[in-house]
Amino acid sequence: MKKLLFLLMVAFACFQVNAAEDFSSKNYIQQWGRLKIQNKQICSESGQPVQLKGWSTFGLQWQVSCYTKAAVETMKLWGANSVRVAMYVNEGGYVSDKPARIAKVKDFIEWTKDLGIYCVVDWHTLTPGESDNPNKTLDDRMGNQGAQYFFKEISSYVKSKGYKHVIYELCNEPNNCSWNDIKNYASQVMPAVQNNDPGALMIIGTPQWCQLIDQAVSSPIDQYKDYLLYSFHFYACSHMNFLPKLQAAAGSIPVVVSEWGAVNFDGDQAETTIDGKKDFQICTSQSDQLLSTCDGNNNGNLKISWWMWNWGDKWEGSSSLRDCGNVTNDNLLASGRYILTKLCGDGTCATPVPSTDGAYGGTPQVIPTPTGEYFEIAYYDLGGEGVAYHDGNGDAENPGFELTTNCNAGYEYGGEEFNFRNGECVDVSGCYGLSGTYTNYNLCNRENDEWMKYTVEVKEPGYYSFEYMSNPSTSGTVSFSLEKPIKTGGTQPLGNCMYTSGTLDEIPYITFDNYDDVEGCAATWECWEWDKPLGAKSPSLLFKEAGTFTITMLFPEDGGDLGPFRFTKAASYSGEGYPEPDAGVGLSDAASADFVIYPNPTTGEINIDLADADEAEVNIINMMGQIVYSSTIESGAKINAGLVKGTYIVTVKTANSVAQQKLIVE
Ligand code: IDC
């Protein structure tokens, strides 16, 4: 017995040695408090040296699905005690949508606070981009909404919340400008931080993309010197000859490596195949030397904080992840695997939290669709395959749309790189918006039983109708179903789909019409058009309450391109039960003014008389949304479509109208 106990104890001890370090319960902010600079290095409030480390995000504007609270939690579980939030100023970043970028930075501040890790807010100036010299981003050059404005906004937010975990990186990589220019910039921006968040640490970039940190050593900045860190950047395959500058600077001025990558300076490296999977080469021994420098092998024998480029899934050597929608210990690229060995040890890293599902970009799309806006079909929820969508993954007969081996969403469109929700297997492509940029998306190449889920914010209860953009150059039919909208957090559906019949939930599919074949009309918005669903009750959705709902669109069969949607409130809803919508807007069982069917119910044959037109296209659609009969008729016609028993929708399309009626075959 004693022997057994002993063996058990040995086994237990071994198990403990090999067990993944549990970072989940750590709260670094509580442990270290307000960070400060002491003896040229970052220290805790009580004066203990602290080495911050973790990932830098990629551009917040590009990889929206990578930046969720679950992602930050995973970084922490994998050993990061901080995250750097790279808010690009140009290239579609801050300048293109200031409120959205500021909101995202604040999200990060909240997520990191909740998780107990530090947050570096990076004003990501850069060339390419228009900000080689950061002075170009000062308020007087940017309509009073430049760097000072941004840092005031963030620091006053931090102050209002009483937070102490935010570090301000005043500019990313100055270049094409002198150290004096950078000093001028710093002197104007530092007060914007310190006036609200006194004592907060700040990071200033150094010349030539943060390679020439020696220039800061020769002439450091005096103002706020107790709170100012100097940054050095390092790309392992390109910058070995600059590393001595970092080693020399450490101990002389307070330094951080606010960005480094295991690849070339362009963020990339040659592709290679590792364990049968496409991957990238990285420069391991050079990266090792950087990290050893940061661990104390430097002039001051100091710990240097670092953030690695990057937490993202663009198909590029510096990306750590293969798929932000599916972050697991096995689904990493070489950069990610490398950094895990440094942060949490080889093979012992905790299993990450599954991505939480939720609205794309953290903000649900709004119903009703605001005037002039679109409900983007490509903004399906976060969470990846099986959670937010199901995609059959490619179509061998349609290689243009085939997903690449790393499962990039989107394909080369118009010869330009289409870089959107990479890593997610949904066949989304970009469409030139009317403005001539990729502002909208469409869904193509659907296969049977694919679906996508959307978290939506319903502003007002009521009956809603919807329209969709279709590409007239694609002919064919698209069918899909809107599942019952379920209110988030609720168990009972608080909304209903009225579908094609008057009976609740009776017919699950709505058929779309993409017939109008316009020859030679490419996928540009100029020739796309708003269409209404065929055979659907209109309005077709009822939301009994305002609030957050999820809607799932199911695609039961292949179909042509579908663009964005538009939800419009058709009638108000008050009270209980399931009343018919306002007279006139719904599909009635009786004949409408546009055409007459008789007999109805029928045992087979029907007659159709057109009211005001000489010619019309007739379609008969079954409960599955499939078109079972289609023809062109003149004024009146006898039709024997050989229909089996059941309920159908007959649609009659004339030059100016589309009308529909229910047909029962007995
Ligand atoms: C790069 C990205 C690349 C993107 C480019 C946009 O890796 O996909 O197209 O930005 O300008 C930096 C920058 C950082 C760069 C990175 C790699 O701070 O924004 O990201 N890099 O080039 N400095 C040195 C390298």
XYZ file of C-alpha atoms and ligand atoms in Angstrom:
691
model
C 0.000 0.000 0.000
C 2.781 2.379 0.972
C 4.540 1.517 -2.244
C 1.427 2.264 -4.232
C 1.018 5.593 -2.480
C 4.612 6.416 -3.242
C 4.146 5.582 -6.914
C 1.032 7.675 -7.007
C 2.906 10.578 -5.480
C 5.696 10.250 -8.021
C 3.155 10.093 -10.814
C 1.405 13.128 -9.427
C 4.675 15.046 -9.136
C 5.563 14.197 -12.728
C 2.145 15.208 -13.838
C 2.572 18.544 -12.127
C 5.892 19.203 -13.797
C 4.405 18.545 -17.206
C 1.108 20.287 -16.647
C 0.415 23.450 -18.559
C 1.073 26.532 -16.522
C -2.250 27.979 -15.552
C -2.304 31.649 -16.401
C -6.066 31.931 -16.208
C -6.303 33.100 -12.607
C -3.538 35.707 -12.891
C -4.350 39.344 -12.569
C -1.190 41.219 -13.487
C -2.795 44.600 -13.029
C -3.618 43.788 -9.409
C -0.242 42.195 -8.866
C 1.895 44.990 -10.330
C -0.352 48.051 -10.113
C 0.541 51.260 -11.883
C 3.770 50.558 -13.758
C 6.663 52.984 -13.520
C 10.198 53.422 -14.779
C 12.944 52.792 -12.288
C 16.615 52.347 -13.161
C 15.745 52.555 -16.890
C 13.335 49.692 -16.836
C 9.667 49.007 -16.330
C 8.870 48.171 -12.724
C 5.786 47.412 -10.718
C 4.317 50.035 -8.414
C 6.355 48.490 -5.598
C 9.583 48.620 -7.628
C 9.958 45.041 -8.898
C 11.258 44.757 -12.486
C 8.481 43.709 -14.840
C 8.781 42.340 -18.350
C 5.658 42.881 -20.387
C 5.179 40.537 -23.303
C 2.586 39.350 -25.723
C 1.255 39.992 -29.184
C 0.631 43.057 -31.210
C -2.643 42.966 -33.078
C -2.653 43.334 -36.828
C -4.556 46.289 -38.319
C -7.829 46.553 -36.421
C -9.533 47.638 -39.633
C -8.556 44.516 -41.522
C -8.965 41.560 -39.257
C -12.044 42.407 -37.346
C -12.881 38.807 -36.547
C -9.520 38.395 -34.781
C -10.207 41.055 -32.179
C -12.627 39.834 -29.588
C -12.507 39.412 -25.854
C -12.083 35.675 -26.386
C -8.947 36.389 -28.399
C -7.455 38.503 -25.623
C -8.354 35.807 -23.131
C -6.573 33.237 -25.264
C -3.474 35.442 -25.420
C -3.508 35.516 -21.626
C -4.026 31.751 -21.308
C -1.023 31.359 -23.565
C 1.141 33.480 -21.296
C 0.777 37.070 -22.517
C 0.587 39.682 -19.768
C -0.244 42.514 -22.167
C -1.402 43.246 -25.682
C -0.445 45.974 -28.111
C -3.394 47.371 -30.034
C -2.204 48.536 -33.460
C -4.595 51.203 -34.608
C -3.415 52.143 -38.088
C -3.840 55.838 -38.712
C -4.129 55.488 -42.494
C -4.735 52.555 -44.810
C -8.394 52.317 -43.877
C -7.708 52.695 -40.162
C -8.492 55.641 -37.902
C -8.891 58.212 -40.654
C -11.537 56.146 -42.438
C -13.781 55.628 -39.415
C -12.712 57.450 -36.273
C -15.646 56.519 -34.026
C -15.355 52.832 -34.919
C -11.597 52.703 -34.272
C -11.854 54.612 -31.011
C -14.652 52.302 -29.918
C -12.509 49.257 -30.697
C -9.551 50.635 -28.762
C -11.880 51.209 -25.801
C -13.106 47.623 -26.136
C -9.526 46.464 -25.768
C -9.046 48.689 -22.730
C -12.113 47.088 -21.136
C -11.225 43.506 -22.105
C -7.677 43.806 -20.793
C -8.916 45.428 -17.594
C -11.373 42.565 -17.015
C -8.694 39.981 -17.724
C -6.037 41.704 -15.651
C -3.470 42.335 -18.396
C -1.866 45.572 -19.613
C -2.870 47.362 -22.803
C -0.608 49.318 -25.152
C -2.555 51.737 -27.352
C -0.537 52.228 -30.518
C -1.063 55.223 -32.841
C 0.136 53.197 -35.805
C 1.759 55.732 -38.089
C 3.433 54.072 -41.040
C 4.602 54.201 -44.600
C 2.965 52.846 -46.675
C 0.233 54.943 -45.236
C 0.690 58.662 -45.229
C 2.490 59.168 -41.994
C 6.208 58.624 -42.317
C 6.822 61.733 -40.261
C 4.440 61.606 -37.283
C 4.166 65.398 -37.285
C 1.838 64.876 -40.230
C -0.667 63.412 -37.814
C -0.760 66.321 -35.382
C -4.088 68.013 -34.838
C -3.281 71.029 -36.981
C -2.633 68.755 -39.949
C -5.670 66.545 -39.367
C -8.585 68.902 -38.854
C -8.123 68.952 -35.075
C -8.722 65.221 -34.894
C -5.165 63.968 -35.062
C -2.822 62.520 -32.476
C -3.536 64.972 -29.642
C -7.264 64.577 -30.134
C -6.982 60.790 -30.157
C -4.805 60.581 -27.053
C -6.989 63.056 -25.175
C -9.997 60.981 -26.057
C -8.392 57.764 -24.833
C -6.713 59.193 -21.726
C -9.859 60.970 -20.602
C -11.747 57.717 -21.013
C -9.121 55.929 -18.920
C -9.326 58.686 -16.323
C -13.122 58.540 -16.162
C -12.891 54.824 -15.441
C -10.047 55.161 -12.950
C -7.918 52.646 -14.869
C -4.153 52.371 -14.545
C -3.261 49.675 -17.042
C -2.998 51.613 -20.292
C 0.332 52.453 -21.928
C 0.344 55.013 -24.715
C 2.491 54.428 -27.774
C 2.640 57.891 -29.283
C 3.612 56.816 -32.801
C 4.571 53.570 -34.428
C 7.469 53.926 -36.870
C 8.775 57.372 -37.732
C 10.795 57.422 -40.911
C 11.889 59.978 -43.431
C 12.279 62.428 -40.556
C 14.908 63.373 -37.992
C 15.064 62.613 -34.295
C 14.421 66.321 -33.734
C 11.189 66.059 -35.708
C 10.146 63.172 -33.503
C 11.031 65.125 -30.379
C 8.871 67.980 -31.591
C 6.007 65.576 -32.123
C 6.445 64.016 -28.693
C 6.452 67.384 -26.961
C 3.052 68.160 -28.443
C 1.393 64.829 -27.815
C 2.698 63.874 -24.360
C 0.608 66.520 -22.552
C -2.539 65.111 -24.168
C -1.842 61.922 -22.245
C -0.380 63.271 -19.027
C -3.016 65.938 -18.412
C -5.623 63.202 -18.011
C -3.630 60.159 -16.991
C -0.659 61.526 -15.055
C 2.149 59.079 -14.543
C 1.017 56.730 -17.305
C 3.847 55.165 -19.296
C 4.332 56.366 -22.864
C 6.387 54.946 -25.728
C 8.012 57.065 -28.415
C 9.241 55.717 -31.751
C 12.805 56.323 -32.920
C 14.129 57.199 -36.401
C 14.115 54.912 -39.414
C 11.218 52.665 -38.450
C 12.534 52.453 -34.876
C 15.882 50.998 -35.851
C 18.069 53.957 -34.877
C 17.447 53.945 -31.154
C 21.059 55.128 -30.704
C 19.941 58.614 -31.749
C 17.625 58.737 -28.758
C 20.483 57.566 -26.550
C 22.577 60.546 -27.715
C 19.832 63.027 -27.077
C 17.035 61.784 -24.842
C 13.819 63.701 -24.217
C 13.716 65.618 -20.958
C 10.056 66.320 -20.615
C 8.138 63.561 -18.764
C 11.346 61.575 -18.685
C 10.128 59.460 -15.790
C 7.329 58.054 -17.908
C 8.840 57.790 -21.348
C 10.098 54.615 -23.013
C 11.915 54.479 -26.361
C 11.056 51.860 -28.889
C 13.177 49.605 -31.028
C 11.666 47.430 -33.774
C 13.161 44.249 -35.088
C 12.328 41.880 -37.956
C 14.471 38.832 -37.442
C 15.268 37.985 -41.068
C 16.234 41.593 -41.921
C 17.525 43.466 -38.919
C 20.263 41.476 -37.224
C 22.783 44.258 -37.811
C 20.670 46.662 -35.741
C 20.449 44.414 -32.686
C 23.642 45.800 -31.105
C 21.932 49.194 -30.969
C 19.283 47.743 -28.689
C 21.868 45.969 -26.562
C 23.756 49.228 -26.153
C 20.709 51.379 -25.461
C 19.382 49.166 -22.680
C 20.594 50.584 -19.403
C 21.194 53.977 -20.942
C 17.598 54.919 -21.747
C 14.403 52.981 -20.938
C 13.690 50.782 -23.961
C 10.963 48.460 -25.207
C 10.592 46.382 -28.349
C 7.068 47.463 -29.119
C 7.052 45.417 -32.323
C 9.100 42.567 -33.673
C 8.505 39.716 -36.061
C 10.217 36.399 -36.751
C 10.199 37.190 -40.496
C 11.320 39.830 -43.040
C 10.774 43.538 -42.582
C 7.821 43.295 -44.970
C 6.008 41.019 -42.557
C 6.382 38.006 -44.787
C 8.633 35.044 -45.578
C 8.805 32.250 -48.111
C 6.101 29.621 -47.996
C 7.024 26.101 -47.090
C 5.274 22.885 -46.163
C 5.464 21.691 -42.582
C 3.865 18.419 -41.490
C 1.974 18.299 -44.761
C 0.489 21.738 -44.334
C 1.316 24.974 -46.111
C 3.190 27.258 -43.761
C 5.977 29.842 -43.678
C 9.649 29.893 -42.955
C 10.756 31.963 -39.989
C 14.157 33.093 -38.715
C 14.369 31.187 -35.486
C 17.937 31.728 -34.337
C 17.774 35.488 -34.952
C 14.487 35.637 -33.043
C 16.150 33.691 -30.232
C 18.880 36.313 -30.092
C 16.389 39.139 -29.835
C 14.526 37.424 -27.023
C 17.732 36.621 -25.214
C 18.651 40.315 -25.467
C 15.235 41.137 -23.982
C 15.698 38.599 -21.200
C 18.752 40.450 -19.882
C 21.654 39.897 -22.275
C 22.154 43.575 -22.801
C 24.309 46.389 -21.459
C 22.092 47.068 -18.481
C 21.279 43.407 -17.780
C 17.703 44.577 -17.818
C 14.436 42.957 -18.761
C 13.061 44.484 -21.940
C 9.348 44.269 -22.743
C 8.221 43.086 -26.178
C 5.217 42.560 -28.399
C 5.285 40.232 -31.352
C 3.837 41.001 -34.763
C 1.184 39.634 -35.010
C -2.067 38.201 -33.691
C -3.874 37.770 -36.958
C -4.569 35.278 -39.718
C -3.660 37.064 -42.912
C -1.852 34.589 -45.149
C 1.568 36.037 -44.357
C 4.644 34.808 -42.495
C 4.246 37.132 -39.531
C 0.733 35.905 -38.707
C 0.507 33.618 -35.717
C -2.858 32.139 -36.541
C -4.317 30.199 -39.403
C -7.886 31.099 -38.665
C -9.144 33.625 -36.153
C -12.506 31.901 -36.261
C -10.891 28.700 -35.058
C -8.017 29.411 -32.694
C -6.591 26.210 -31.290
C -3.168 24.979 -30.214
C -2.858 23.091 -33.482
C -4.133 25.720 -35.829
C -1.081 27.982 -35.754
C 1.443 29.145 -38.296
C 5.192 28.908 -37.670
C 5.300 32.365 -36.037
C 2.556 31.335 -33.643
C 4.130 28.012 -32.758
C 7.437 29.735 -32.133
C 6.020 32.325 -29.812
C 4.056 29.772 -27.853
C 7.273 27.975 -27.010
C 8.482 31.252 -25.485
C 5.314 32.258 -23.687
C 3.851 29.083 -22.318
C 6.344 26.359 -23.121
C 6.404 23.767 -25.813
C 3.384 21.516 -25.818
C 2.147 22.682 -22.461
C 0.035 25.626 -23.460
C -3.516 25.691 -22.237
C -6.369 24.995 -24.579
C -7.765 28.355 -25.563
C -11.252 29.498 -24.823
C -13.443 28.813 -27.810
C -14.184 31.973 -29.707
C -17.386 33.329 -28.363
C -19.979 33.876 -30.921
C -21.189 37.362 -31.327
C -21.666 40.114 -33.788
C -18.964 40.696 -36.341
C -16.820 43.566 -35.165
C -18.643 43.508 -31.826
C -21.485 45.636 -33.129
C -24.702 44.031 -34.290
C -26.193 45.246 -37.532
C -29.300 47.286 -36.988
C -32.886 46.526 -38.038
C -34.500 48.553 -39.574
C -31.602 49.173 -41.911
C -30.761 52.861 -41.639
C -31.443 54.873 -44.759
C -28.580 54.677 -47.197
C -26.947 51.741 -45.419
C -26.823 48.028 -46.089
C -27.237 44.928 -44.003
C -24.003 43.247 -45.048
C -24.340 39.572 -45.798
C -20.616 39.153 -45.113
C -20.919 40.397 -41.537
C -22.079 37.045 -40.236
C -21.195 36.395 -36.616
C -17.845 35.533 -35.137
C -17.085 32.079 -33.879
C -16.115 30.153 -36.980
C -17.350 27.022 -38.672
C -20.199 25.316 -36.889
C -20.808 28.265 -34.589
C -21.362 31.238 -36.837
C -21.645 29.534 -40.188
C -21.422 26.314 -42.074
C -19.647 26.314 -45.398
C -19.244 23.297 -47.638
C -15.770 24.545 -48.428
C -15.181 25.065 -52.052
C -16.390 23.835 -55.334
C -14.082 21.756 -57.483
C -15.903 22.739 -60.642
C -15.540 26.387 -59.927
C -11.841 26.845 -59.305
C -12.071 30.630 -59.465
C -13.983 30.506 -56.247
C -12.164 27.570 -54.773
C -10.842 28.188 -51.335
C -7.126 28.128 -50.988
C -5.391 25.548 -48.883
C -5.284 27.895 -45.961
C -8.939 28.479 -46.461
C -8.893 32.143 -47.240
C -12.274 33.660 -47.591
C -12.564 35.784 -50.606
C -10.717 35.343 -53.817
C -8.760 37.503 -56.147
C -11.228 39.977 -57.458
C -10.386 42.220 -60.346
C -6.746 41.311 -59.911
C -6.559 42.980 -56.533
C -5.955 41.267 -53.301
C -9.167 40.787 -51.450
C -8.261 40.577 -47.858
C -11.307 40.020 -45.751
C -12.066 37.544 -42.971
C -9.142 35.452 -44.069
C -9.113 31.990 -42.702
C -12.872 31.709 -42.653
C -14.257 29.352 -45.229
C -17.173 31.413 -46.385
C -17.326 32.212 -50.076
C -17.560 35.915 -49.786
C -16.188 38.247 -52.351
C -15.782 41.972 -52.572
C -17.932 44.150 -54.698
C -17.002 47.534 -55.829
C -19.328 49.856 -54.052
C -20.725 52.767 -55.909
C -17.784 54.691 -54.568
C -15.444 52.358 -56.456
C -13.969 50.634 -53.425
C -14.656 47.316 -51.796
C -17.351 48.623 -49.557
C -19.795 45.813 -49.954
C -19.681 42.084 -50.186
C -21.573 39.335 -51.807
C -21.936 35.710 -51.137
C -21.307 33.347 -53.991
C -20.803 29.719 -54.684
C -23.254 28.457 -52.145
C -23.758 24.772 -51.685
C -26.516 22.802 -50.104
C -27.222 23.301 -46.454
C -24.848 26.110 -45.803
C -25.930 28.654 -43.218
C -24.824 31.878 -41.609
C -25.838 33.418 -38.329
C -26.265 37.109 -37.606
C -26.649 38.909 -34.324
C -28.911 41.857 -34.956
C -30.133 44.781 -32.954
C -33.829 45.381 -33.524
C -34.585 48.995 -32.719
C -38.358 48.824 -32.844
C -40.801 45.944 -32.654
C -42.943 45.457 -35.719
C -43.478 43.740 -39.011
C -40.555 43.972 -41.352
C -40.100 43.315 -44.989
C -36.776 42.889 -46.601
C -35.094 43.196 -49.925
C -31.773 41.960 -51.153
C -29.294 43.037 -53.755
C -28.900 40.578 -56.539
C -26.591 40.437 -59.439
C -28.693 40.377 -62.579
C -25.913 38.734 -64.520
C -26.282 35.560 -62.492
C -29.355 33.680 -63.433
C -30.957 31.038 -61.331
C -32.787 30.842 -58.116
C -31.560 31.310 -54.632
C -33.550 29.864 -51.830
C -32.907 30.375 -48.209
C -34.691 30.488 -44.979
C -34.617 32.892 -42.155
C -34.886 30.797 -39.066
C -36.921 32.048 -36.225
C -35.135 34.991 -34.735
C -34.241 34.106 -31.198
C -33.628 36.819 -28.745
C -30.197 36.544 -27.200
C -30.445 35.261 -23.694
C -34.046 34.181 -24.125
C -35.476 30.737 -24.589
C -38.735 31.641 -26.281
C -38.671 33.046 -29.763
C -39.761 36.602 -29.474
C -39.945 37.060 -33.164
C -41.393 35.051 -35.965
C -40.882 34.479 -39.599
C -44.067 34.617 -41.541
C -42.610 32.939 -44.566
C -44.767 32.206 -47.512
C -48.025 31.113 -46.016
C -50.161 32.800 -43.447
C -49.445 29.999 -41.040
C -46.624 30.547 -38.672
C -43.464 28.675 -39.590
C -45.261 26.482 -42.052
C -42.974 27.026 -44.994
C -39.353 27.387 -44.104
C -37.924 28.662 -47.351
C -38.128 31.879 -49.225
C -37.289 31.881 -52.877
C -35.293 34.574 -54.519
C -35.372 35.503 -58.108
C -32.283 36.326 -60.048
C -33.759 35.876 -63.489
C -33.104 39.123 -65.232
C -30.112 38.144 -67.191
C -28.286 41.264 -68.196
C -25.630 40.275 -70.663
C -22.137 41.372 -69.870
C -23.045 43.016 -66.628
C -20.174 42.286 -64.295
C -20.359 42.235 -60.544
C -20.305 45.954 -60.048
C -22.999 47.645 -58.090
C -24.042 49.747 -61.020
C -26.008 46.864 -62.391
C -27.068 45.224 -59.186
C -30.573 45.880 -58.109
C -32.834 45.628 -55.124
C -35.205 42.685 -55.324
C -37.943 41.417 -53.124
C -38.224 37.765 -52.210
C -40.603 35.795 -54.331
C -43.391 33.890 -52.749
C -42.741 35.427 -49.383
C -45.292 37.033 -47.271
C -44.521 40.668 -47.116
C -43.747 41.828 -44.560
C -42.089 38.548 -43.769
C -40.659 39.060 -40.308
C -42.249 39.925 -37.043
C -40.221 41.134 -34.103
C -42.393 41.304 -31.050
C -39.834 43.213 -29.057
C -36.894 45.460 -29.627
C -33.512 44.108 -28.574
C -30.785 41.740 -29.629
C -31.750 38.764 -31.771
C -29.932 36.179 -33.780
C -31.134 35.331 -37.237
C -29.856 32.336 -39.143
C -30.028 32.233 -42.884
C -30.056 28.738 -44.302
C -29.227 28.048 -47.911
C -30.770 24.755 -48.932
C -29.362 24.640 -52.429
C -26.788 26.095 -54.797
C -27.492 29.518 -56.080
C -26.315 32.725 -57.619
C -24.835 35.756 -55.972
C -26.548 37.470 -53.095
C -25.551 40.910 -51.994
C -26.506 42.976 -48.994
C -29.982 43.197 -47.512
C -32.260 45.963 -46.437
C -34.865 45.494 -43.714
C -37.711 47.973 -43.667
C -40.403 48.365 -41.079
C -43.763 47.790 -42.742
C -46.245 47.951 -39.887
C -46.240 48.252 -36.156
C -46.960 45.454 -33.778
C -48.863 45.778 -30.580
C -50.170 43.060 -28.389
C -50.112 39.337 -28.106
C -50.621 36.501 -30.484
C -49.925 36.397 -34.142
C -52.158 38.843 -35.906
C -52.095 39.263 -39.621
C -50.134 42.270 -40.689
C -51.959 45.305 -41.927
C -54.338 44.545 -44.720
C -52.882 44.983 -48.120
C -49.303 44.245 -47.285
C -49.613 40.512 -46.785
C -50.133 37.688 -49.187
C -53.792 36.891 -49.226
C -55.435 33.591 -50.007
C -57.924 35.356 -52.222
C -57.092 36.410 -55.714
C -55.333 39.735 -55.927
C -56.092 42.324 -58.539
C -53.140 41.265 -60.685
C -54.262 37.803 -61.682
C -56.879 35.205 -60.997
C -56.311 31.480 -60.520
C -59.164 29.023 -60.675
C -60.057 26.592 -59.465
C -58.203 26.936 -56.188
C -57.996 24.458 -54.521
C -57.527 22.357 -57.606
C -56.977 18.695 -58.336
C -54.373 19.514 -60.969
C -55.199 21.828 -63.824
C -55.470 25.584 -63.244
C -56.443 28.617 -65.271
C -54.648 31.902 -64.922
C -56.187 35.142 -66.116
C -54.099 38.239 -66.166
C -55.853 41.401 -65.082
C -53.913 44.203 -66.725
C -51.155 42.645 -68.791
C -50.796 40.833 -72.058
C -47.839 38.745 -71.114
C -46.345 37.384 -67.907
C -43.876 34.910 -66.571
C -45.436 32.308 -64.302
C -43.534 30.347 -61.713
C -44.884 27.763 -59.349
C -42.827 27.207 -56.244
C -43.111 24.303 -53.834
C -42.707 24.272 -50.069
C -38.989 23.699 -50.401
C -38.616 26.865 -52.385
C -37.957 24.973 -55.592
C -39.456 26.172 -58.822
C -41.485 23.275 -60.150
C -43.043 24.992 -63.115
C -42.081 27.962 -65.212
C -43.491 29.418 -68.419
C -44.494 32.599 -70.194
C -48.205 33.070 -70.763
C -50.336 35.488 -72.717
C -53.395 37.136 -71.119
C -54.929 33.860 -69.954
C -53.765 30.278 -69.947
C -54.604 26.791 -68.883
C -51.736 25.162 -67.059
C -51.288 21.547 -66.211
C -48.064 21.383 -64.352
C -48.512 17.846 -63.011
C -48.346 19.060 -59.435
C -48.493 16.612 -56.573
C -50.719 17.314 -53.595
C -49.567 20.209 -51.485
C -49.366 23.929 -51.103
C -47.603 26.079 -53.692
C -46.938 29.680 -54.417
C -47.755 30.961 -57.847
C -45.890 34.063 -58.902
C -46.802 36.087 -61.902
C -44.323 38.586 -63.156
C -45.328 41.175 -65.721
C -43.402 44.062 -67.161
C -44.310 46.250 -64.168
C -45.224 44.011 -61.291
C -44.773 40.800 -59.415
C -47.776 39.268 -57.714
C -48.184 36.012 -55.886
C -50.875 33.735 -54.559
C -51.167 30.542 -52.661
C -52.329 27.496 -54.596
C -53.580 24.309 -53.011
C -53.497 21.053 -54.927
C -55.737 18.380 -53.431
C 2.423 45.172 -42.374
C 1.626 43.918 -42.521
C 1.199 43.785 -43.959
C 0.446 45.031 -44.378
C 1.272 46.256 -44.103
C 0.453 47.481 -44.392
O 2.362 42.814 -42.080
O 0.368 42.678 -44.145
O 0.139 44.960 -45.751
O 1.668 46.284 -42.757
O 1.203 48.620 -44.415
C 6.086 47.220 -39.583
C 4.807 47.884 -39.324
C 3.658 46.957 -39.570
C 3.919 46.095 -40.785
C 5.099 45.191 -40.459
C 5.447 44.233 -41.580
O 4.722 48.461 -38.047
O 2.494 47.726 -39.746
O 2.788 45.308 -41.034
N 6.228 46.024 -40.152
O 5.779 44.926 -42.738
N 7.276 47.701 -39.329
C 8.195 46.845 -39.773
C 7.540 45.746 -40.291
